[in-house]
Short mmCIF file of C-alpha atoms and ligand atoms in Angstrom, two decimals:
data_model
loop_
_atom_site.label_atom_id
_atom_site.label_comp_id
_atom_site.label_asym_id
_atom_site.label_seq_id
_atom_site.Cartn_x
_atom_site.Cartn_y
_atom_site.Cartn_z
CA MET A 15 0.00 0.00 0.00
CA SER A 16 1.26 3.47 -0.85
CA THR A 17 1.82 5.93 1.97
CA VAL A 18 1.68 9.12 -0.10
CA GLU A 19 -0.87 11.67 1.07
CA LEU A 20 -3.22 12.56 -1.77
CA ASP A 21 -2.24 16.26 -1.77
CA LYS A 22 1.35 15.17 -2.48
CA GLU A 23 0.62 12.51 -5.08
CA HIS A 24 1.83 14.71 -7.96
CA SER A 25 5.32 14.79 -6.44
CA VAL A 26 7.67 12.49 -8.36
CA TYR A 27 9.91 12.31 -5.31
CA GLU A 28 7.09 11.31 -2.92
CA SER A 29 5.89 8.55 -5.26
CA MET A 30 9.43 7.25 -5.72
CA ALA A 31 10.07 7.33 -1.96
CA ALA A 32 6.78 5.55 -1.18
CA ARG A 33 7.62 2.72 -3.57
CA PHE A 34 11.18 2.57 -2.27
CA ASP A 35 9.91 2.24 1.32
CA VAL A 36 7.54 -0.63 0.46
CA ALA A 37 10.26 -2.47 -1.50
CA ALA A 38 12.95 -1.90 1.16
CA GLN A 39 10.62 -3.19 3.86
CA LYS A 40 9.76 -6.31 1.87
CA LEU A 41 13.48 -6.90 1.31
CA ASN A 42 14.07 -6.53 5.03
CA LEU A 43 16.79 -4.03 4.21
CA ASP A 44 19.00 -2.90 7.08
CA PRO A 45 17.74 0.52 8.39
CA GLY A 46 21.14 2.19 7.82
CA LEU A 47 21.34 0.97 4.24
CA THR A 48 17.72 2.04 3.72
CA LYS A 49 18.62 5.56 4.85
CA TYR A 50 21.71 5.60 2.63
CA LEU A 51 19.91 4.40 -0.53
CA ARG A 52 16.95 6.73 0.02
CA THR A 53 19.25 9.78 0.10
CA PRO A 54 21.10 11.30 -2.89
CA ASN A 55 24.91 11.39 -2.84
CA ARG A 56 25.09 14.98 -3.99
CA GLU A 57 22.76 17.84 -4.96
CA ILE A 58 24.27 20.65 -7.01
CA ILE A 59 22.43 23.97 -7.34
CA VAL A 60 23.83 26.53 -9.77
CA HIS A 61 22.73 30.00 -10.79
CA ILE A 62 23.47 30.59 -14.44
CA PRO A 63 24.03 34.16 -15.65
CA VAL A 64 23.22 34.52 -19.35
CA THR A 65 23.11 37.57 -21.61
CA LEU A 66 19.87 37.43 -23.59
CA ASP A 67 19.64 38.45 -27.24
CA ASN A 68 18.22 41.85 -26.18
CA GLY A 69 21.41 42.56 -24.23
CA LYS A 70 19.84 42.13 -20.77
CA LEU A 71 21.42 39.83 -18.20
CA GLU A 72 19.20 37.06 -16.80
CA VAL A 73 19.96 34.42 -14.15
CA PHE A 74 18.56 30.88 -14.46
CA ASP A 75 18.51 28.23 -11.72
CA GLY A 76 19.98 24.84 -12.59
CA TYR A 77 20.26 21.53 -10.77
CA ARG A 78 22.18 18.29 -11.02
CA VAL A 79 21.35 15.60 -8.49
CA GLN A 80 23.61 12.55 -8.31
CA HIS A 81 21.77 9.85 -6.46
CA ASN A 82 24.14 6.90 -6.31
CA ILE A 83 27.45 5.76 -7.83
CA ALA A 84 27.79 2.30 -6.28
CA ARG A 85 27.45 0.44 -9.61
CA GLY A 86 29.25 2.94 -11.85
CA PRO A 87 29.21 6.55 -13.07
CA CYS A 88 25.95 8.46 -12.71
CA LYS A 89 23.67 8.53 -15.73
CA GLY A 90 20.60 10.63 -16.38
CA GLY A 91 18.97 13.27 -18.54
CA ILE A 92 18.88 17.05 -18.36
CA ARG A 93 15.53 18.78 -18.82
CA TYR A 94 14.66 22.41 -19.55
CA ALA A 95 11.22 23.56 -18.37
CA PRO A 96 9.68 26.43 -16.40
CA ASN A 97 8.30 24.07 -13.74
CA VAL A 98 11.52 22.14 -12.99
CA THR A 99 12.03 21.76 -9.23
CA LEU A 100 14.79 20.27 -7.11
CA ASP A 101 12.24 17.85 -5.63
CA GLU A 102 11.32 16.55 -9.09
CA ILE A 103 14.98 16.21 -10.13
CA ARG A 104 15.76 14.41 -6.86
CA GLY A 105 12.99 11.87 -7.49
CA LEU A 106 13.98 11.32 -11.11
CA ALA A 107 17.67 10.91 -10.15
CA ALA A 108 16.78 8.09 -7.75
CA GLU A 109 14.58 6.51 -10.42
CA MET A 110 17.62 6.47 -12.73
CA THR A 111 19.59 4.47 -10.15
CA TRP A 112 16.79 1.91 -10.01
CA LYS A 113 16.31 1.89 -13.79
CA CYS A 114 20.00 1.20 -14.49
CA ALA A 115 19.95 -1.57 -11.90
CA VAL A 116 16.80 -3.16 -13.39
CA ALA A 117 18.45 -3.14 -16.83
CA ASN A 118 21.61 -4.42 -15.11
CA ILE A 119 23.88 -1.85 -16.77
CA PRO A 120 26.90 -0.42 -14.92
CA PHE A 121 25.62 3.03 -13.97
CA GLY A 122 24.20 4.86 -11.00
CA GLY A 123 21.50 7.50 -11.31
CA ALA A 124 21.44 11.26 -11.77
CA LYS A 125 19.18 13.91 -13.24
CA GLY A 126 19.58 17.56 -14.13
CA GLY A 127 17.40 20.48 -15.04
CA VAL A 128 17.37 24.19 -15.77
CA VAL A 129 14.37 26.33 -14.86
CA CYS A 130 13.64 28.11 -18.14
CA ASP A 131 10.97 28.26 -20.82
CA PRO A 132 12.64 27.02 -24.02
CA SER A 133 9.66 28.16 -26.13
CA LYS A 134 10.59 31.77 -25.24
CA LEU A 135 14.34 31.42 -25.83
CA SER A 136 16.26 31.64 -29.11
CA PRO A 137 18.69 28.87 -30.14
CA ALA A 138 21.58 31.23 -29.31
CA GLU A 139 20.20 31.87 -25.80
CA LEU A 140 19.69 28.13 -25.25
CA GLU A 141 23.27 27.51 -26.36
CA ARG A 142 24.60 30.09 -23.87
CA ILE A 143 22.48 28.61 -21.04
CA THR A 144 23.72 25.12 -21.90
CA ARG A 145 27.38 26.09 -22.08
CA ARG A 146 27.33 28.05 -18.80
CA TYR A 147 25.34 25.31 -17.02
CA THR A 148 27.94 22.80 -18.25
CA ALA A 149 30.80 25.00 -17.05
CA GLU A 150 29.15 25.33 -13.61
CA ILE A 151 28.81 21.54 -13.12
CA LEU A 152 31.99 20.64 -15.02
CA ASP A 153 33.93 19.31 -12.03
CA TYR A 154 31.20 16.80 -11.30
CA ILE A 155 30.59 15.32 -14.77
CA GLY A 156 32.76 13.23 -17.10
CA PRO A 157 32.81 9.75 -18.67
CA GLU A 158 33.88 8.20 -15.35
CA ARG A 159 31.79 10.46 -13.12
CA ASP A 160 28.42 11.43 -14.49
CA VAL A 161 27.17 11.15 -18.06
CA PRO A 162 24.18 13.38 -18.94
CA ALA A 163 21.69 12.74 -21.76
CA PRO A 164 18.70 14.53 -23.31
CA ASP A 165 15.34 14.70 -21.58
CA MET A 166 12.31 16.97 -21.94
CA ASN A 167 13.11 19.97 -24.18
CA THR A 168 16.76 19.07 -24.63
CA SER A 169 18.06 17.42 -27.78
CA GLU A 170 21.02 16.02 -29.71
CA GLN A 171 22.05 19.63 -30.30
CA THR A 172 22.06 20.33 -26.54
CA MET A 173 24.30 17.29 -26.03
CA ALA A 174 26.65 18.52 -28.79
CA TRP A 175 27.04 21.86 -26.94
CA ILE A 176 27.72 20.08 -23.62
CA MET A 177 30.26 17.78 -25.28
CA ASP A 178 32.02 20.73 -26.92
CA THR A 179 32.09 22.84 -23.73
CA TYR A 180 33.45 19.95 -21.66
CA SER A 181 36.05 19.11 -24.34
CA MET A 182 37.26 22.75 -24.51
CA HIS A 183 37.82 22.75 -20.73
CA VAL A 184 39.65 19.42 -20.55
CA ARG A 185 41.62 20.26 -23.74
CA HIS A 186 40.70 17.14 -25.71
CA THR A 187 37.60 15.86 -27.46
CA THR A 188 35.64 13.71 -25.02
CA THR A 189 32.61 12.27 -26.76
CA ALA A 190 31.75 9.88 -23.88
CA VAL A 191 30.83 12.75 -21.52
CA VAL A 192 27.22 12.73 -22.80
CA THR A 193 24.97 10.35 -24.73
CA GLY A 194 22.13 11.02 -27.13
CA LYS A 195 24.55 12.95 -29.35
CA PRO A 196 24.24 13.46 -33.11
CA LEU A 197 25.62 10.49 -35.11
CA ASP A 198 28.44 12.62 -36.51
CA LEU A 199 29.66 13.42 -32.97
CA GLY A 200 29.89 9.90 -31.58
CA GLY A 201 26.17 9.14 -31.27
CA SER A 202 24.92 5.59 -31.63
CA LEU A 203 22.76 4.16 -34.36
CA GLY A 204 19.42 3.15 -32.86
CA ARG A 205 19.57 5.64 -29.95
CA ARG A 206 16.80 7.87 -31.30
CA GLU A 207 14.34 4.98 -31.51
CA ALA A 208 15.65 3.11 -28.44
CA THR A 209 13.12 4.17 -25.79
CA GLY A 210 10.13 3.61 -28.09
CA ARG A 211 11.60 0.32 -29.29
CA GLY A 212 12.15 -0.79 -25.69
CA CYS A 213 8.49 0.01 -24.92
CA MET A 214 7.45 -2.22 -27.81
CA ILE A 215 9.76 -5.04 -26.75
CA VAL A 216 8.33 -5.20 -23.21
CA THR A 217 4.75 -4.85 -24.52
CA ASP A 218 5.47 -7.80 -26.87
CA GLN A 219 6.57 -9.83 -23.84
CA ALA A 220 3.37 -8.96 -21.98
CA LEU A 221 1.27 -10.04 -24.99
CA LYS A 222 3.16 -13.32 -25.05
CA ARG A 223 2.12 -13.94 -21.45
CA PHE A 224 -1.51 -13.27 -22.29
CA GLY A 225 -1.45 -15.26 -25.57
CA ARG A 226 -2.50 -12.22 -27.56
CA GLU A 227 -1.44 -11.24 -31.11
CA ARG A 228 -0.24 -7.74 -32.00
CA GLN A 229 -2.92 -7.51 -34.70
CA GLN A 230 -5.72 -7.88 -32.10
CA THR A 231 -4.13 -5.34 -29.79
CA ARG A 232 -5.48 -1.78 -29.63
CA VAL A 233 -2.98 0.79 -28.35
CA ILE A 234 -3.43 4.35 -27.08
CA ILE A 235 -0.36 6.59 -26.79
CA GLN A 236 -0.12 9.89 -24.92
CA GLY A 237 2.82 11.95 -26.20
CA PHE A 238 4.08 12.07 -29.77
CA GLY A 239 7.65 13.21 -29.15
CA ASN A 240 10.79 11.12 -29.03
CA VAL A 241 9.30 8.26 -27.02
CA GLY A 242 5.64 8.28 -28.09
CA GLY A 243 6.30 9.13 -31.73
CA GLN A 244 8.89 6.38 -32.15
CA ALA A 245 6.78 3.85 -30.24
CA ALA A 246 3.77 4.67 -32.44
CA GLN A 247 5.72 4.22 -35.66
CA LEU A 248 7.48 1.01 -34.61
CA MET A 249 4.34 -0.57 -33.14
CA TYR A 250 2.27 0.41 -36.20
CA GLU A 251 4.88 -1.17 -38.52
CA ALA A 252 4.89 -4.29 -36.32
CA GLY A 253 1.11 -4.74 -36.70
CA TYR A 254 -0.35 -3.16 -33.55
CA LYS A 255 -3.56 -1.19 -34.03
CA ILE A 256 -2.90 2.35 -32.77
CA ILE A 257 -6.37 3.75 -32.05
CA GLY A 258 -5.49 6.99 -30.23
CA VAL A 259 -2.62 9.44 -29.98
CA GLY A 260 -2.43 12.71 -28.03
CA ASP A 261 0.02 15.47 -27.29
CA MET A 262 -0.02 18.66 -25.21
CA PHE A 263 -2.38 20.37 -27.67
CA GLY A 264 -4.98 17.61 -28.03
CA GLY A 265 -5.60 14.11 -29.31
CA VAL A 266 -6.98 12.11 -32.21
CA PHE A 267 -8.92 8.84 -32.00
CA ASP A 268 -10.22 6.15 -34.36
CA PRO A 269 -11.41 2.82 -32.88
CA ASN A 270 -10.59 1.14 -36.20
CA GLY A 271 -6.96 2.28 -36.11
CA LEU A 272 -5.09 5.42 -37.18
CA ASP A 273 -2.76 5.65 -40.18
CA ILE A 274 0.44 6.42 -38.26
CA VAL A 275 2.50 7.13 -41.39
CA ALA A 276 0.02 9.85 -42.44
CA LEU A 277 -0.24 11.09 -38.83
CA SER A 278 3.56 11.37 -38.53
CA GLU A 279 3.71 13.43 -41.74
CA TYR A 280 0.89 15.64 -40.44
CA ALA A 281 2.58 16.10 -37.04
CA ALA A 282 5.94 16.88 -38.66
CA GLN A 283 4.26 19.77 -40.51
CA LYS A 284 1.84 21.06 -37.87
CA LYS A 285 3.99 20.31 -34.78
CA THR A 286 0.95 18.59 -33.20
CA VAL A 287 -1.35 15.63 -33.82
CA LYS A 288 -4.35 17.84 -33.02
CA GLY A 289 -6.64 18.34 -36.00
CA PHE A 290 -5.42 15.27 -37.93
CA PRO A 291 -8.26 14.57 -40.39
CA GLY A 292 -7.86 10.75 -40.17
CA GLY A 293 -9.70 10.48 -36.82
CA VAL A 294 -11.96 12.35 -34.41
CA SER A 295 -10.65 14.96 -31.99
CA ILE A 296 -10.38 14.01 -28.32
CA GLY A 297 -8.92 15.61 -25.20
CA THR A 298 -5.51 14.29 -24.24
CA MET A 299 -6.63 13.23 -20.72
CA GLU A 300 -9.93 11.77 -22.01
CA LEU A 301 -7.86 9.66 -24.37
CA LEU A 302 -6.31 7.79 -21.43
CA GLU A 303 -9.73 6.49 -20.39
CA GLN A 304 -10.76 4.93 -23.72
CA ASP A 305 -11.17 1.19 -24.15
CA CYS A 306 -7.95 -0.45 -25.36
CA GLU A 307 -5.60 -3.31 -24.55
CA VAL A 308 -2.41 -1.23 -24.17
CA LEU A 309 -2.10 2.29 -22.77
CA LEU A 310 1.30 3.90 -23.30
CA PRO A 311 1.72 7.23 -21.49
CA ALA A 312 4.82 8.76 -23.09
CA ALA A 313 4.45 12.46 -22.30
CA THR A 314 4.93 13.65 -18.75
CA GLU A 315 4.59 12.93 -15.01
CA SER A 316 1.53 12.20 -12.88
CA VAL A 317 -1.12 11.80 -15.58
CA ILE A 318 -2.61 8.72 -13.89
CA THR A 319 -3.54 9.51 -10.30
CA SER A 320 -6.15 8.56 -7.70
CA LYS A 321 -8.52 10.88 -9.65
CA ASN A 322 -8.65 8.87 -12.87
CA ALA A 323 -7.01 5.47 -12.24
CA HIS A 324 -10.38 3.77 -11.67
CA ARG A 325 -11.48 4.87 -15.16
CA ILE A 326 -8.47 3.36 -16.97
CA LYS A 327 -9.76 0.50 -19.16
CA ALA A 328 -6.46 -0.76 -20.58
CA ARG A 329 -5.31 -4.27 -19.61
CA ILE A 330 -1.61 -3.41 -19.99
CA LEU A 331 0.00 -0.12 -18.96
CA THR A 332 3.41 0.41 -20.57
CA GLU A 333 4.99 3.45 -18.90
CA GLY A 334 7.03 5.20 -21.60
CA ALA A 335 7.21 8.45 -19.61
CA ASN A 336 8.99 8.78 -16.27
CA SER A 337 6.64 8.60 -13.32
CA PRO A 338 3.33 8.90 -15.26
CA THR A 339 1.51 7.10 -12.44
CA SER A 340 1.31 8.29 -8.83
CA ALA A 341 1.84 5.85 -5.96
CA PRO A 342 -1.83 6.01 -4.82
CA ALA A 343 -2.89 5.17 -8.40
CA ASP A 344 -0.66 2.05 -8.29
CA ASP A 345 -2.94 0.50 -5.69
CA ILE A 346 -6.08 1.21 -7.73
CA LEU A 347 -4.57 -0.22 -10.92
CA PHE A 348 -3.37 -3.29 -9.09
CA GLU A 349 -6.83 -3.93 -7.62
CA ARG A 350 -8.31 -3.57 -11.10
CA GLY A 351 -5.91 -6.19 -12.47
CA VAL A 352 -4.03 -3.88 -14.85
CA PHE A 353 -0.69 -5.40 -15.85
CA VAL A 354 1.69 -2.48 -15.23
CA ILE A 355 5.09 -2.43 -16.93
CA PRO A 356 6.69 0.22 -14.69
CA ASP A 357 8.72 3.13 -16.05
CA ILE A 358 12.02 1.89 -14.60
CA LEU A 359 11.58 -1.17 -16.82
CA ALA A 360 9.42 0.00 -19.75
CA ASN A 361 11.46 3.06 -20.73
CA ALA A 362 14.90 1.60 -19.91
CA GLY A 363 15.59 1.16 -23.65
CA GLY A 364 16.86 4.75 -23.83
CA VAL A 365 19.46 4.44 -21.11
CA THR A 366 20.44 0.99 -22.37
CA VAL A 367 21.37 2.31 -25.81
CA SER A 368 22.98 5.32 -24.07
CA TYR A 369 25.14 2.73 -22.33
CA PHE A 370 25.98 1.25 -25.76
CA GLU A 371 26.83 4.76 -27.00
CA TRP A 372 29.17 5.34 -24.04
CA VAL A 373 30.86 1.97 -24.68
CA GLN A 374 31.26 2.72 -28.41
CA ASP A 375 32.70 6.19 -27.68
CA ARG A 376 35.21 4.73 -25.26
CA GLN A 377 36.15 2.00 -27.73
CA GLY A 378 36.23 4.41 -30.67
CA TYR A 379 34.51 1.62 -32.59
CA PHE A 380 30.90 1.87 -33.73
CA TRP A 381 28.39 -0.93 -34.05
CA PRO A 382 25.94 -1.58 -36.89
CA GLU A 383 22.30 -0.76 -36.10
CA GLY A 384 21.24 -4.43 -36.14
CA MET A 385 23.74 -5.18 -33.38
CA VAL A 386 22.47 -2.27 -31.26
CA ASN A 387 18.85 -3.41 -31.67
CA ASP A 388 19.64 -7.08 -30.97
CA ARG A 389 21.57 -6.24 -27.82
CA LEU A 390 18.80 -3.87 -26.69
CA LYS A 391 16.23 -6.64 -27.13
CA HIS A 392 18.39 -9.06 -25.19
CA ILE A 393 18.62 -6.67 -22.21
CA MET A 394 14.94 -5.63 -22.26
CA VAL A 395 13.63 -9.21 -22.47
CA ALA A 396 15.93 -10.33 -19.66
CA ALA A 397 14.87 -7.38 -17.47
CA PHE A 398 11.16 -8.00 -18.17
CA ASN A 399 11.45 -11.68 -17.27
CA GLU A 400 13.47 -10.96 -14.13
CA VAL A 401 10.96 -8.38 -12.87
CA VAL A 402 7.92 -10.57 -13.57
CA ARG A 403 9.57 -13.63 -11.98
CA TYR A 404 10.63 -11.57 -8.96
CA GLY A 405 7.04 -10.36 -8.56
CA GLU A 406 5.65 -13.89 -8.74
CA LYS A 407 8.21 -15.19 -6.28
CA HIS A 408 7.56 -12.45 -3.71
CA ASN A 409 3.86 -12.02 -4.48
CA VAL A 410 4.12 -8.31 -5.26
CA ASN A 411 3.05 -6.23 -8.27
CA ASN A 412 5.48 -5.48 -11.10
CA ARG A 413 6.27 -1.99 -9.78
CA ILE A 414 7.35 -3.18 -6.36
CA ALA A 415 9.10 -6.17 -7.94
CA ALA A 416 11.16 -3.82 -10.15
CA TYR A 417 12.09 -1.68 -7.13
CA MET A 418 12.96 -4.75 -5.06
CA LEU A 419 15.14 -6.21 -7.82
CA ALA A 420 16.91 -2.87 -8.30
CA ILE A 421 17.41 -2.11 -4.59
CA ASP A 422 18.65 -5.65 -4.04
CA ARG A 423 21.27 -5.22 -6.79
CA VAL A 424 22.48 -1.81 -5.58
CA ALA A 425 22.49 -2.93 -1.92
CA SER A 426 24.52 -5.99 -2.80
CA THR A 427 27.15 -3.79 -4.54
CA VAL A 428 27.26 -1.45 -1.54
CA ARG A 429 27.78 -4.40 0.81
CA LEU A 430 30.67 -5.68 -1.34
CA ARG A 431 32.31 -2.25 -1.60
CA GLY A 432 31.66 -1.25 1.99
CA ILE A 433 31.24 2.34 3.15
CA TYR A 434 34.40 4.41 2.69
CA ALA A 435 35.88 5.90 5.86
P1 NAD B 516 9.46 15.04 -26.01
O1 NAD B 516 9.59 16.44 -25.55
O2 NAD B 516 10.16 14.58 -27.25
O3 NAD B 516 7.89 14.70 -26.25
C1 NAD B 516 6.92 14.91 -25.27
C2 NAD B 516 5.54 14.72 -25.89
O4 NAD B 516 4.56 14.76 -24.85
C3 NAD B 516 5.14 15.80 -26.89
O5 NAD B 516 4.35 15.22 -27.92
C4 NAD B 516 4.29 16.76 -26.04
O6 NAD B 516 3.36 17.50 -26.80
C5 NAD B 516 3.59 15.77 -25.13
N1 NAD B 516 3.14 16.36 -23.86
C6 NAD B 516 3.85 17.14 -23.00
N2 NAD B 516 3.09 17.49 -21.96
C7 NAD B 516 1.88 16.92 -22.15
C8 NAD B 516 0.67 16.90 -21.42
N3 NAD B 516 0.57 17.56 -20.28
N4 NAD B 516 -0.36 16.19 -21.92
C9 NAD B 516 -0.26 15.51 -23.08
N5 NAD B 516 0.85 15.49 -23.82
C10 NAD B 516 1.91 16.19 -23.36
O7 NAD B 516 9.86 14.13 -24.76
P2 NAD B 516 10.33 12.62 -24.77
O8 NAD B 516 11.80 12.55 -24.88
O9 NAD B 516 9.48 11.83 -25.72
O10 NAD B 516 9.99 12.21 -23.25
C11 NAD B 516 8.68 11.89 -22.85
C12 NAD B 516 8.73 11.23 -21.49
O11 NAD B 516 9.53 10.05 -21.56
C13 NAD B 516 9.35 12.07 -20.36
O12 NAD B 516 8.71 11.69 -19.15
C14 NAD B 516 10.78 11.60 -20.33
O13 NAD B 516 11.39 11.84 -19.06
C15 NAD B 516 10.59 10.12 -20.60
N6 NAD B 516 11.75 9.41 -21.12
C16 NAD B 516 12.37 9.80 -22.27
C17 NAD B 516 13.42 9.06 -22.75
C18 NAD B 516 14.10 9.41 -24.06
O14 NAD B 516 14.96 8.64 -24.52
N7 NAD B 516 13.73 10.50 -24.72
C19 NAD B 516 13.89 7.94 -22.05
C20 NAD B 516 13.23 7.56 -20.89
C21 NAD B 516 12.15 8.29 -20.44
#
């Protein structure tokens, strides 16, 4: 049972902490270790002075939270948004530790963010913010320390600026300092599609368990950006029936299935799926409550809460976004028999191919796309099976099983390493 009070259920940190507490208790984790793993290693707050295009000086707040480095360097995205808070970044950083452990890749977790509204900033202003933010956190990042990646409103271009700024300071080109880079700067083939592909791989595994074919499976996707857009295209090509898609401006629905190729062309032009003539218009939150087999939230946090969880009709919830479901909603979904593929498993495809990118950069030797996709599938299928088996063995839902598996792995590393000094 979740212990989050309902007025705090939108807090990513509170939901993460509530799940952590349940999992740690079920693992019978030592109280000292519980305290250690619940707390971030380091929280960096920076104030970034930037000259705007109009000549005025502005100061932006930035964060980088490094949650845990027991299993390897920190790994986690950087987001730019007006509503970024330290609390949110702290929760997402911890989730990255658990995600890397579920995927069994050698990283700890981190997350970063800058409080700014990218829609009101020019590319030149965004470049200056990025470079100064990088300079401010420079001592704490690096291929062996902490490896950032893109997240909401940051892109391959943002990673290129970070890589360049870092390289100028250390006096040599260091591609492995960030992942999610452009291909020409040490990016990996398959990275752009990786999170969406990972979502499809775990959904395929769930269908296998239920003896269902892709062709009979209706899917609704919230978010049509990197994760949702790629998932929609890959799942459509693979035979799934995508009946609804929404973004921050609105949604489109057709119970007989949308033409995702035409929708992608429309969205590329209009910058939204809203108004697509190949379906009827629908509100983006209303979309979540439509009848379907698979619901794939791939937009933002806390869209499934105690307010709407009892109206979710999907049988499988594949969490493409980070923290789309609040802890109180977990209990409702579980009671209703929804098979939840939790974010720290479902969207781990992105960080897994980021791991491949980091390995390739360090080797200076790049893999063909087929190899990237095969190795991604191998990791995602193994992680799915381990989480589901763990849940069956301990009689807990998939979310708590994923947390237990992850905490168990990190705790075991900490025990082996011991606590320094
Ligand atoms: P993005 O910016 O490329 O796309 C976000 C999409 O969600 C857009 O279509 C936007 O219109 C829509 N959206 C935003 N707010 C919305 C709202 N309130 N209601 C409905 N739609 C809304 O971002 P992305 O990279 O696709 O990331 C989406 C989510 O997936 C985030 O939670 C992110 O942290 C998570 N994630 C991303 C990756 C990755 O590799 N990009 C990996 C793991 C997790």
